[in-house]
mmCIF file of C-alpha atoms and ligand atoms in Angstrom:
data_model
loop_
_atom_site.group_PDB
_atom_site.id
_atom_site.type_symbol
_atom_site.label_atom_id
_atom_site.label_comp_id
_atom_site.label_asym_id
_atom_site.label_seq_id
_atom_site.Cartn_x
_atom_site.Cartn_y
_atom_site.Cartn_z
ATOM 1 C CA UNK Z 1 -108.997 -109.104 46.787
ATOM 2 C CA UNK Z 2 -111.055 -111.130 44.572
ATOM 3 C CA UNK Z 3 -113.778 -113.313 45.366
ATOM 4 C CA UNK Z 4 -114.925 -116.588 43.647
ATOM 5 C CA UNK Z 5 -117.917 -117.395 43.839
ATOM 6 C CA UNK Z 6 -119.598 -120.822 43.592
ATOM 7 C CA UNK Z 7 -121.001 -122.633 40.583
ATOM 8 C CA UNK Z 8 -124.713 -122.059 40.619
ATOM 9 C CA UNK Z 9 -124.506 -119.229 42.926
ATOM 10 C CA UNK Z 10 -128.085 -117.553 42.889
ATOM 11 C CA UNK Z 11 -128.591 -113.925 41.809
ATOM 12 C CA UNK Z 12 -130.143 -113.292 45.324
ATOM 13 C CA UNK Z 13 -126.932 -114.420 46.405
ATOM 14 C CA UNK Z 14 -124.797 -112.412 44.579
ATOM 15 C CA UNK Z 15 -126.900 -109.003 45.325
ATOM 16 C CA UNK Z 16 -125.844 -109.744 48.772
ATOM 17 C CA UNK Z 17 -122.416 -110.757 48.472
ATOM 18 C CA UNK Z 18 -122.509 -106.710 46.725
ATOM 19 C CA UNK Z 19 -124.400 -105.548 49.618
ATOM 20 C CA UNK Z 20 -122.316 -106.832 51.980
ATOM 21 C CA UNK Z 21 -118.946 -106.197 50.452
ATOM 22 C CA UNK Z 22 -120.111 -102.294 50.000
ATOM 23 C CA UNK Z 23 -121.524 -102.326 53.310
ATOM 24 C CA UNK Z 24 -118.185 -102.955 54.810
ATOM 25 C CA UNK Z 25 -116.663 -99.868 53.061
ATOM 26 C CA UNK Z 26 -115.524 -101.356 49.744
ATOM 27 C CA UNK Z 27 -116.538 -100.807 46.508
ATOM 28 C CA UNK Z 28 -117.533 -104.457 44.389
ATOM 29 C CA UNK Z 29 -116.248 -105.101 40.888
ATOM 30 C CA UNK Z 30 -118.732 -108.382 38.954
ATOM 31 C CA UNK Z 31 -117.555 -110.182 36.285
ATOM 32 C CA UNK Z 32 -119.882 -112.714 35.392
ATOM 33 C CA UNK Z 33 -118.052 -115.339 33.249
ATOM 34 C CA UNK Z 34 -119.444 -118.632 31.180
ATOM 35 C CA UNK Z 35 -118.424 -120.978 34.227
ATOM 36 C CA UNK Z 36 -117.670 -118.821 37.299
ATOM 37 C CA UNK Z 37 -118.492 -115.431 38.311
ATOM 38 C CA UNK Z 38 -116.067 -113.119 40.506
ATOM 39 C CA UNK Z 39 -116.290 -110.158 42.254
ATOM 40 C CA UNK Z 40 -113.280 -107.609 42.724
ATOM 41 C CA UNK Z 41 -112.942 -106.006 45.775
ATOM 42 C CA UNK Z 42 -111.402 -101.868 45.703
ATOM 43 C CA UNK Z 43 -110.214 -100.972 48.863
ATOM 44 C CA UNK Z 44 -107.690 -101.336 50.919
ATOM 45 C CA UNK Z 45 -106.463 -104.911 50.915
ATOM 46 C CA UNK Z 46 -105.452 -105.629 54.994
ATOM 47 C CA UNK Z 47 -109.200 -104.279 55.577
ATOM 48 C CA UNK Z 48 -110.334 -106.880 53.400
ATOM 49 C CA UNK Z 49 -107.961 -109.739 54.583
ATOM 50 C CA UNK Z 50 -109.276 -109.409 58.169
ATOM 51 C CA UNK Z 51 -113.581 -109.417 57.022
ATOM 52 C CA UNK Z 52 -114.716 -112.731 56.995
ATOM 53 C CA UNK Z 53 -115.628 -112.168 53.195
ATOM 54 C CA UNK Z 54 -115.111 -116.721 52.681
ATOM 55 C CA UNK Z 55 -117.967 -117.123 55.260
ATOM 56 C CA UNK Z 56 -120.565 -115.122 53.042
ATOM 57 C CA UNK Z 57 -123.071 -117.890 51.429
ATOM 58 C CA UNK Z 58 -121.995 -118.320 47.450
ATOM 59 C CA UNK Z 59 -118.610 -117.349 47.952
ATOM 60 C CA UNK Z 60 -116.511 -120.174 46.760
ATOM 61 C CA UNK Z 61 -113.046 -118.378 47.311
ATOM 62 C CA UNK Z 62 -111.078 -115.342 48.040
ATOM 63 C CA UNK Z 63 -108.015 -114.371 46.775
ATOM 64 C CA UNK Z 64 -105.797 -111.576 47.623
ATOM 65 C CA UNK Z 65 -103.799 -109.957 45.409
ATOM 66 C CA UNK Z 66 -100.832 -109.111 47.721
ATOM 67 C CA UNK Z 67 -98.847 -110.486 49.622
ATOM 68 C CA UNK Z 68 -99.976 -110.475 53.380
ATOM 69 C CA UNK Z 69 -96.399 -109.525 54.790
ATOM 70 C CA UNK Z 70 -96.560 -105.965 53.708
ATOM 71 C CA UNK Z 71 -93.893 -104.074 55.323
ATOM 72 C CA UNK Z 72 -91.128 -107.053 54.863
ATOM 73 C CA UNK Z 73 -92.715 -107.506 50.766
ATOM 74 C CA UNK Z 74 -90.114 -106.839 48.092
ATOM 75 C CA UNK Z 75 -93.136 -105.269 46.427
ATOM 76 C CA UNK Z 76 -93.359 -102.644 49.537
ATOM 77 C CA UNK Z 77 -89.058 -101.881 49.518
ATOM 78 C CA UNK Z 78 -87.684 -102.928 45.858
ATOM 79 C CA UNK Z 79 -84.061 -102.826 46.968
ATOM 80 C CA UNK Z 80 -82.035 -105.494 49.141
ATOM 81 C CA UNK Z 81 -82.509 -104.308 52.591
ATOM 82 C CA UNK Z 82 -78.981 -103.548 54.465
ATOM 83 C CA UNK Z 83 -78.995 -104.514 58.166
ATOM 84 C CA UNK Z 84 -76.060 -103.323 60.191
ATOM 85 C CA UNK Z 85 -74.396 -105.369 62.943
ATOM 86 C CA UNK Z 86 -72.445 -103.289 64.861
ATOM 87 C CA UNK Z 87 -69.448 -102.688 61.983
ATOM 88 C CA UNK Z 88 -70.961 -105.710 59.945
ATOM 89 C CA UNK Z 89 -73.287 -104.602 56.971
ATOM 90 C CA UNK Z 90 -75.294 -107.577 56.129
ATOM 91 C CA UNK Z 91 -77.570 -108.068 53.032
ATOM 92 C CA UNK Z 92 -76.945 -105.777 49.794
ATOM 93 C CA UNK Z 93 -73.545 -107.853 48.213
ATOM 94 C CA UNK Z 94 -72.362 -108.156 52.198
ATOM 95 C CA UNK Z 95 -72.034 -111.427 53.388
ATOM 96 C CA UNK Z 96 -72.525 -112.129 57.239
ATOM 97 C CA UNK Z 97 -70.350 -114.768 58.437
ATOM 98 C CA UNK Z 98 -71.619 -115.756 62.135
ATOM 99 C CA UNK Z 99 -69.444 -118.413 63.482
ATOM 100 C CA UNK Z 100 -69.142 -119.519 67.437
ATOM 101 C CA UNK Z 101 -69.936 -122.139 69.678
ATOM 102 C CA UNK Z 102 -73.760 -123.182 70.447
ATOM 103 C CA UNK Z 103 -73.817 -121.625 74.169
ATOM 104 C CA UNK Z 104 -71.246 -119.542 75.709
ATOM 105 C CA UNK Z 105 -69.004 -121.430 77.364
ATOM 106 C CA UNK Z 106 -65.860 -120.488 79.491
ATOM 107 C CA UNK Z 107 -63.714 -117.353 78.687
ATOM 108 C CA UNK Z 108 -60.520 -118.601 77.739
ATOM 109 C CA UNK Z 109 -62.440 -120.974 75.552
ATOM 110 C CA UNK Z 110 -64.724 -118.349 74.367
ATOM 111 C CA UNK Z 111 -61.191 -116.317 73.540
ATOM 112 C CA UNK Z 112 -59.952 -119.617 71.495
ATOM 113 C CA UNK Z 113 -62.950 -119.504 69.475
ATOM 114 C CA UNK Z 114 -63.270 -116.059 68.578
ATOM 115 C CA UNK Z 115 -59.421 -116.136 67.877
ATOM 116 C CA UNK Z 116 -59.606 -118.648 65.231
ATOM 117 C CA UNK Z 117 -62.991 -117.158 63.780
ATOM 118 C CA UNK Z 118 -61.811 -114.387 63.183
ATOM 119 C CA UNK Z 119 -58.310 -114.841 61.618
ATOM 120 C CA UNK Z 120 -60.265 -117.026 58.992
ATOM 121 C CA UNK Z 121 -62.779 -114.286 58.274
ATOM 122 C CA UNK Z 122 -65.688 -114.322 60.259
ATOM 123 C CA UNK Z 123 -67.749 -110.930 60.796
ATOM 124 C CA UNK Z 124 -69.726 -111.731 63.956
ATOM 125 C CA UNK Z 125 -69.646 -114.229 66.953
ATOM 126 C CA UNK Z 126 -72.349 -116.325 68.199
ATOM 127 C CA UNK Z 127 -73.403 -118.155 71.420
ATOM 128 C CA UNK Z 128 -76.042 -118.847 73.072
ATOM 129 C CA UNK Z 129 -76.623 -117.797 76.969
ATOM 130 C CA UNK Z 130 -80.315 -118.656 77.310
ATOM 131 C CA UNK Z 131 -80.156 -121.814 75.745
ATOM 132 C CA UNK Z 132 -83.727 -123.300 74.288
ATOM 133 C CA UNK Z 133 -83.240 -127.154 74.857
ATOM 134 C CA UNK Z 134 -85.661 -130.008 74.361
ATOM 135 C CA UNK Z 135 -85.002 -131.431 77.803
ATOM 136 C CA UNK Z 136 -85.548 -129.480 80.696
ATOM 137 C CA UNK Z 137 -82.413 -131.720 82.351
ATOM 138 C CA UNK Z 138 -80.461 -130.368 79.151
ATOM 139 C CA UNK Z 139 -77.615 -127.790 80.080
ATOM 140 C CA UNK Z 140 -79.940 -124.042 79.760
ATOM 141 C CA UNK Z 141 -76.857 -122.119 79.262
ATOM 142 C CA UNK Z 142 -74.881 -119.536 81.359
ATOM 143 C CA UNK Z 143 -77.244 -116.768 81.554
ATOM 144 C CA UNK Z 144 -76.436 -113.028 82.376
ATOM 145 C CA UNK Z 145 -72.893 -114.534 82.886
ATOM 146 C CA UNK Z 146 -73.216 -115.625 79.592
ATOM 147 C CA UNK Z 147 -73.631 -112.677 78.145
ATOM 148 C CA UNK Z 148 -70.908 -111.023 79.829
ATOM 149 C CA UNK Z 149 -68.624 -113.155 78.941
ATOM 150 C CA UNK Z 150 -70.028 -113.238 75.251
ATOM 151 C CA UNK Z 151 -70.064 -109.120 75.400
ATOM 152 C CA UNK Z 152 -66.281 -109.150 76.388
ATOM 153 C CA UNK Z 153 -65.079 -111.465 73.878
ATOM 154 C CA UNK Z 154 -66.560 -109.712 71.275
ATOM 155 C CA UNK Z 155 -65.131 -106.441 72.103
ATOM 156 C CA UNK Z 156 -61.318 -108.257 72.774
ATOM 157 C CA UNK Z 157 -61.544 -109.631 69.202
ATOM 158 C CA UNK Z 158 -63.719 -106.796 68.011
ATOM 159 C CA UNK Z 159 -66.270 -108.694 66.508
ATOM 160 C CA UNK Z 160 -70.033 -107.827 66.807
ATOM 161 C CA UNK Z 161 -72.479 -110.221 69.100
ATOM 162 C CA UNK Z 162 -75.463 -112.018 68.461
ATOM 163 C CA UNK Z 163 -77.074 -114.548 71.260
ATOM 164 C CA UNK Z 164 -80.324 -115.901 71.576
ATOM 165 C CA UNK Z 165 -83.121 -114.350 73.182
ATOM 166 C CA UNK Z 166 -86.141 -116.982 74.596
ATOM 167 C CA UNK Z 167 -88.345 -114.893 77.006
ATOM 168 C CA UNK Z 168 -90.074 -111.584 76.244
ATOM 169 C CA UNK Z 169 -88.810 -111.020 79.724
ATOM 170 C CA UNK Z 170 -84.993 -111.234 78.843
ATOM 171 C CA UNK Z 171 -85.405 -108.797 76.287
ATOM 172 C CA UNK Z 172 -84.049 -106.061 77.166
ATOM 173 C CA UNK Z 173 -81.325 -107.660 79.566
ATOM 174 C CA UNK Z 174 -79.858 -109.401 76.641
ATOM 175 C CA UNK Z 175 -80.325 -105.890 74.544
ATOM 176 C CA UNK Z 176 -77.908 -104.542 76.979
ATOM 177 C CA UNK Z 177 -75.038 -106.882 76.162
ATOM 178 C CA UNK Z 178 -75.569 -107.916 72.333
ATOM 179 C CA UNK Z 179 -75.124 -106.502 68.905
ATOM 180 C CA UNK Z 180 -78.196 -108.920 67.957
ATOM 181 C CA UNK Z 181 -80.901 -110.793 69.059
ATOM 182 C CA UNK Z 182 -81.760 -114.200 67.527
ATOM 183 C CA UNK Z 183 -85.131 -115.834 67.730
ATOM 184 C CA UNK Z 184 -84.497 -119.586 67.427
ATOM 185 C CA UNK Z 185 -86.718 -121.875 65.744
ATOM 186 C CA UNK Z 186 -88.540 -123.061 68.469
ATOM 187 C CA UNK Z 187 -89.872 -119.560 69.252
ATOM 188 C CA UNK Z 188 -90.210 -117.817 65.461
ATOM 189 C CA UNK Z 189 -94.027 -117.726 66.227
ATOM 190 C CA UNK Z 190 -94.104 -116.803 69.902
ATOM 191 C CA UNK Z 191 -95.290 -113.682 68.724
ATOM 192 C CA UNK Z 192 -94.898 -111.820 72.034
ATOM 193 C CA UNK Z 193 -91.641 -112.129 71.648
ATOM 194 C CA UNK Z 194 -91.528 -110.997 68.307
ATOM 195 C CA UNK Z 195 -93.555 -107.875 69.286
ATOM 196 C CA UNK Z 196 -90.634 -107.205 72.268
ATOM 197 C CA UNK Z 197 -87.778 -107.423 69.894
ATOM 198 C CA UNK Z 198 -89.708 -105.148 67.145
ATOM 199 C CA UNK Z 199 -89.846 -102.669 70.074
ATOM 200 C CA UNK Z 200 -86.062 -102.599 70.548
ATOM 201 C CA UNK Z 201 -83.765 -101.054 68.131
ATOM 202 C CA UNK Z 202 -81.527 -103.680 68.079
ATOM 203 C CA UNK Z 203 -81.188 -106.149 64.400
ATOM 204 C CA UNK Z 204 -82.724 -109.512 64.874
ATOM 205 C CA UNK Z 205 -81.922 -112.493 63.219
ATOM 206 C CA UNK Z 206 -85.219 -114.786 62.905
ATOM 207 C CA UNK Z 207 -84.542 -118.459 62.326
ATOM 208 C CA UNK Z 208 -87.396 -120.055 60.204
ATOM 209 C CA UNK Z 209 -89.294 -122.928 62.489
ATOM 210 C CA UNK Z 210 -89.136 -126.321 62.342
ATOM 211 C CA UNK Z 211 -92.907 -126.449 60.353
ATOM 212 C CA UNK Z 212 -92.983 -123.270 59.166
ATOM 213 C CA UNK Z 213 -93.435 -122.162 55.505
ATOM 214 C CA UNK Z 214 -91.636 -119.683 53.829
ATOM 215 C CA UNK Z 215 -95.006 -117.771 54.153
ATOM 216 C CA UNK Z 216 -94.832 -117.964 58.629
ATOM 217 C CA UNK Z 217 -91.375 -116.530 58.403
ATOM 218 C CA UNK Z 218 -92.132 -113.529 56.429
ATOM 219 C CA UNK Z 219 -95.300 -113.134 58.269
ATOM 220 C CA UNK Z 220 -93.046 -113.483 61.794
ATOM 221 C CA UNK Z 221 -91.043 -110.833 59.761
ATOM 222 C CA UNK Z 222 -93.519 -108.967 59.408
ATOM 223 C CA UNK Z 223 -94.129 -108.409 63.617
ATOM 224 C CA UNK Z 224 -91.111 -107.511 63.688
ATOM 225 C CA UNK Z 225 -90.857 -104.485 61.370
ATOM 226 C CA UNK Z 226 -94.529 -103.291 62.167
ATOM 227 C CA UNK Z 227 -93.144 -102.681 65.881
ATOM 228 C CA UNK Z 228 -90.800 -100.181 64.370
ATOM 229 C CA UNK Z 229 -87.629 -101.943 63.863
ATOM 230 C CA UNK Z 230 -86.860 -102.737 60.112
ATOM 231 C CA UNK Z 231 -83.389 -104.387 61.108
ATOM 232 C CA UNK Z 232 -84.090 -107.723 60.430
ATOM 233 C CA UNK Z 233 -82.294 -110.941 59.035
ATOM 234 C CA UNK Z 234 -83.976 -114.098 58.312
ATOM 235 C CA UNK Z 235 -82.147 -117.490 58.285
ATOM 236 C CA UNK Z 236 -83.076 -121.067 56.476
ATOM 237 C CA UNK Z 237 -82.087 -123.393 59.301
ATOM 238 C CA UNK Z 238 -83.611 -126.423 57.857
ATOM 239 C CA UNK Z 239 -87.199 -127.900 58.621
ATOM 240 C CA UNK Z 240 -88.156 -131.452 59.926
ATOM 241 C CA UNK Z 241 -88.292 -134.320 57.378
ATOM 242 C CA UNK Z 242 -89.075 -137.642 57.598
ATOM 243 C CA UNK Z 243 -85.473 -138.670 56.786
ATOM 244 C CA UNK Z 244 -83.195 -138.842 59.739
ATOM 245 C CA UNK Z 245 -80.161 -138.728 58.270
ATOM 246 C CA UNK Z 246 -79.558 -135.198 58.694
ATOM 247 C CA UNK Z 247 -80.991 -133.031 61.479
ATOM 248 C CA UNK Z 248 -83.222 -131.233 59.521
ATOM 249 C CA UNK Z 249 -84.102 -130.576 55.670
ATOM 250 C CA UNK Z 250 -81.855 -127.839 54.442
ATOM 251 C CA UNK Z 251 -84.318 -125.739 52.326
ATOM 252 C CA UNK Z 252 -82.287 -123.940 49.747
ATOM 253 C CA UNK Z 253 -84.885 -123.029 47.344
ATOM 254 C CA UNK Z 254 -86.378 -121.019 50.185
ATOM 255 C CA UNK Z 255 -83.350 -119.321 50.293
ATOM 256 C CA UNK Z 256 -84.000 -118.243 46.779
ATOM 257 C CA UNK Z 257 -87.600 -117.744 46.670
ATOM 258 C CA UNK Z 258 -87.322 -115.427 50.236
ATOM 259 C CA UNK Z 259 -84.903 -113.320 47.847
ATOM 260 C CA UNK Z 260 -87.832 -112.601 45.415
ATOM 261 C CA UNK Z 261 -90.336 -112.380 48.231
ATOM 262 C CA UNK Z 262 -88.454 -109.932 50.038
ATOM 263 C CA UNK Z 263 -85.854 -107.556 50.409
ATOM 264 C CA UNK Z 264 -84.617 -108.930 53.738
ATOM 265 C CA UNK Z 265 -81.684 -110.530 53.860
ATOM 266 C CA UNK Z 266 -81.765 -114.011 54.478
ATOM 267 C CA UNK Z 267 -78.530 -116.511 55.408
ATOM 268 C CA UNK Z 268 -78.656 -120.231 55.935
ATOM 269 C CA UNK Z 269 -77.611 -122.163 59.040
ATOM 270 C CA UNK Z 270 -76.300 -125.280 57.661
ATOM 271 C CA UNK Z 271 -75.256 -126.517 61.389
ATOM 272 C CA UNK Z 272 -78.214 -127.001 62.606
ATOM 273 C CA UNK Z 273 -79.849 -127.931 58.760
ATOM 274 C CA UNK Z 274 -77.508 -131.193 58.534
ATOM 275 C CA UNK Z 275 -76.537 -131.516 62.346
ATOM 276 C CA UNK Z 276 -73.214 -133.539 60.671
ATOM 277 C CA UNK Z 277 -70.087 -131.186 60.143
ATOM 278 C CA UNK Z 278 -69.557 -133.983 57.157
ATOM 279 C CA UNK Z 279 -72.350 -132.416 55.259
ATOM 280 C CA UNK Z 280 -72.186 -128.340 56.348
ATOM 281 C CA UNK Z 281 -69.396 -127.337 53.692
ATOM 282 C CA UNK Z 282 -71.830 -128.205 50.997
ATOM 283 C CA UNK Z 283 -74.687 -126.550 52.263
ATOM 284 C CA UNK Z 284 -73.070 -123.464 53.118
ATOM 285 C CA UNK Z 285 -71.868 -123.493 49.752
ATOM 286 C CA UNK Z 286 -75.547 -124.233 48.231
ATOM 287 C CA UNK Z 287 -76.753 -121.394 50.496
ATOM 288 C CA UNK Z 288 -74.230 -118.795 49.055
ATOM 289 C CA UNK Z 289 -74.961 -119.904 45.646
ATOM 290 C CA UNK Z 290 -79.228 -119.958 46.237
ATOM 291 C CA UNK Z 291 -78.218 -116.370 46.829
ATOM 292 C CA UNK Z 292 -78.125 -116.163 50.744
ATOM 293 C CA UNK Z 293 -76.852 -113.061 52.275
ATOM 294 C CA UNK Z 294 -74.407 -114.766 55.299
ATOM 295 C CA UNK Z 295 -73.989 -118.350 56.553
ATOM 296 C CA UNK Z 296 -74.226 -118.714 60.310
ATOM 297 C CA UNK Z 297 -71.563 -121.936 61.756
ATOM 298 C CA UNK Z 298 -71.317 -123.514 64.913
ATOM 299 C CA UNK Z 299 -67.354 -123.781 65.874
ATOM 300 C CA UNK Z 300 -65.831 -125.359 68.828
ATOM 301 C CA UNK Z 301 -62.397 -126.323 69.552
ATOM 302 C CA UNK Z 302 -63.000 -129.417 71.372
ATOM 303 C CA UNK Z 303 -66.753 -130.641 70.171
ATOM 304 C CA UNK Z 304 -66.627 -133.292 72.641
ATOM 305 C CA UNK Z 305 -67.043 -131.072 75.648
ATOM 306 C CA UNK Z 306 -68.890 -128.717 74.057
ATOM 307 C CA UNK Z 307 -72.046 -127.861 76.567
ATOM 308 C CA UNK Z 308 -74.882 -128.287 73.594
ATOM 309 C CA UNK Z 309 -74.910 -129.392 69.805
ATOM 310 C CA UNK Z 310 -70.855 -130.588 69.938
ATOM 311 C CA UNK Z 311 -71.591 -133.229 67.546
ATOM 312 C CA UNK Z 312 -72.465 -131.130 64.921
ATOM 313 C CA UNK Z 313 -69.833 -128.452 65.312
ATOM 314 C CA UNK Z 314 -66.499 -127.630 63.115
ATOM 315 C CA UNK Z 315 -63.244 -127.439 64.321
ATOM 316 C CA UNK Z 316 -61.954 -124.154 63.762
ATOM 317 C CA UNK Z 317 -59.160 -125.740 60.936
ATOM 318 C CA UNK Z 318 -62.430 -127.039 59.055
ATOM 319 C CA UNK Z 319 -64.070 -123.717 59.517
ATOM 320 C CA UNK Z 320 -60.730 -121.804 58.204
ATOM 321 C CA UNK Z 321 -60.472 -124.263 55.144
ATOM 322 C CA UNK Z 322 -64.504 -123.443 54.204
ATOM 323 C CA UNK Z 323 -64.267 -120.055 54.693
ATOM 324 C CA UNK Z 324 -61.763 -120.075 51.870
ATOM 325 C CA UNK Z 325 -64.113 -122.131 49.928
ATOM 326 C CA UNK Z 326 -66.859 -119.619 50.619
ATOM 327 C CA UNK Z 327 -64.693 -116.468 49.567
ATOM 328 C CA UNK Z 328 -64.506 -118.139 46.544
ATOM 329 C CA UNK Z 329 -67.931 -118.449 46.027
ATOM 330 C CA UNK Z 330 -68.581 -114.767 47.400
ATOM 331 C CA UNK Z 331 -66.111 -113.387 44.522
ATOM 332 C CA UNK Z 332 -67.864 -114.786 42.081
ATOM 333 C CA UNK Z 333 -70.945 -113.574 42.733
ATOM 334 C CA UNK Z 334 -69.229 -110.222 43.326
ATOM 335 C CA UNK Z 335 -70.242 -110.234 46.932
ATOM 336 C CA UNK Z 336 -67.849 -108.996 49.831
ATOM 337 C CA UNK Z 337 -67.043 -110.920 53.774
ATOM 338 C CA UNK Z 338 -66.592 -107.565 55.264
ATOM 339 C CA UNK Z 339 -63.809 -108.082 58.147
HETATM 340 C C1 LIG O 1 -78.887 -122.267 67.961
HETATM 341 O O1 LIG O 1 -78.622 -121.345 67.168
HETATM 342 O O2 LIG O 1 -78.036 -122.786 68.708
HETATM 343 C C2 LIG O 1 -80.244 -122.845 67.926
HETATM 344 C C3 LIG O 1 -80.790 -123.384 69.000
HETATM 345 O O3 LIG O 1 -80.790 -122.762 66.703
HETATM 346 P P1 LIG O 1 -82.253 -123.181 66.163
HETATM 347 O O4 LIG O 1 -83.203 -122.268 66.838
HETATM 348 O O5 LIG O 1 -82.148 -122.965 64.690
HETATM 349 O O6 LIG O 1 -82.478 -124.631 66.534
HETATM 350 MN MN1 LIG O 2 -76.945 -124.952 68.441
#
């Protein structure tokens, strides 16, 4: 850590920005230069995050030297992280490929769906059961029949699960019946919930909020894994913009710069990103090529009964042609779509 401190800052100042940095443990480093004077702080650097070191009188600045998302840093774990999915590896040169309706709907639909996902190449179904909507009149999803119904079709087309979980509550219902638990936008900082999921040993994948910066994910990461569970997967899902032509603001760059950040995985959600299937074969394309680890599709065979977010879904013919398009991409980044 490294304090500024302020032009003109008095020596009797400075003596007790020394006393009170060693008085909390840590030992104080001056540097007086022609403009500015600083002070290093030695010690360990989360001690120093948490003192209130800004509030001391003369102390222009602070400025850590690491990142505060530790445990999830690429600094902390040099390698790509490897989360497994049931028998999906995801991150390392593995490719997720999540594909499924928004909620669960009925069987033999849910059967349709994971027919056609599969036989183009996708590695893991989706659907959400506990459905967070904007409206509380809004369909809320199926619930714990959801998630049977999700849980079966999964093991019929042998495909691992991943559903949404929106109440620390549900937590360990919905750990019962899925592979993975997703944290949706709306709820990347409810950090109860983050603390639940870090307690279970199941992988989560954390969708990046609406607002939040690259920063608030990693730090949301960072809940996760200091719970105990490592196995997570971050996702760029778009965040608001003042253009409403798409949904959301697809934020590949973050895709990249979460690659240098961390050694998480991270894949992109370019269904909810654009909200217009017209516009998700390029982003999931962008994504592969920022260097995602997995893109993550809403499919539905009929989108106009489709329960929630219809109008933005593929039809499972535009899904198959894409996934072609993104094998491509994988091979030439020498990355695999594990079946
Ligand atoms: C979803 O995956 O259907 C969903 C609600 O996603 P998000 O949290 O990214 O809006
Ligand atoms: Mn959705």
């Amino acid at each position: 850590m490294i304090l500024i401190l302020k032009s003109g800052v008095t020596q009797e100042q400075i003596d007790h920005v020394i006393e009170r940095v060693e008085s909390m443990g840590f030992a104080a480093h001056l540097s007086r230069g022609t403009y500015r004077t600083i002070i290093g702080i030695i010690g360990d650097e989360d001690k120093t995050r948490v003192a209130p070191l800004r509030a001391i009188a003369g102390v222009a600045d602070v400025l850590p030297v690491l990142p505060p998302y530790k445990l999830a840093s690429r600094e902390a774990h040099p390698q790509d992280s490897v989360i497994q999915v049931g028998s999906t590896s995801v991150g390392g040169g593995h490719l997720a490929m999540i594909a499924g309706p928004c909620s669960v709907e009925e069987p033999e639909r849910m059967d349709r769906i994971a027919d056609s996902i599969k036989a183009s190449g996708a590695n893991i179904l989706r659907g959400g059961a506990f459905k967070p909507r904007t409206s509380p009149y809004a369909f809320q999803g199926l619930g714990e029949e959801g998630l049977k119904i999700l849980r079966a079709t999964g093991d019929r087309y042998q495909l691992p699960v991943v559903t949404e979980v929106t109440d620390p509550r549900n937590v360990a219902l919905i750990a019962d019946y899925a592979d993975m638990l997703q944290i949706g936008a709306r709820n990347m900082q409810n950090f109860v919930l983050l603390t639940e999921v870090g307690r279970t040993s199941k992988p989560v994948l954390l969708k990046r909020g609406m607002s939040a910066t690259v920063s608030d994910l990693l730090m949301c990461a960072e809940y996760i894994l200091s719970q105990g569970n490592s196995q997570v997967v971050l996702c760029e899902r778009g965040v608001r913009g003042f253009d409403s032509a798409t949904r959301n603001l697809f934020d590949v760059a973050a895709v990249a710069l979460v690659k240098q950040l961390s050694h998480l995985p991270i894949i992109v959600d370019p269904s909810h990103a654009t909200g217009r299937p017209d516009l998700i074969p390029a982003c999931a394309l962008a994504g592969l090529a920022a260097g995602a680890d997995g893109v993550h599709i809403e499919v539905h065979d009929c989108p106009e009964e489709a329960k929630s977010d219809g109008p933005q879904a593929l039809l499972p013919e535009q899904y198959h042609e894409l996934m072609q398009q993104m094998k491509a991409v994988a091979s030439v980044l020498h990355k695999q779509v594990a079946a």
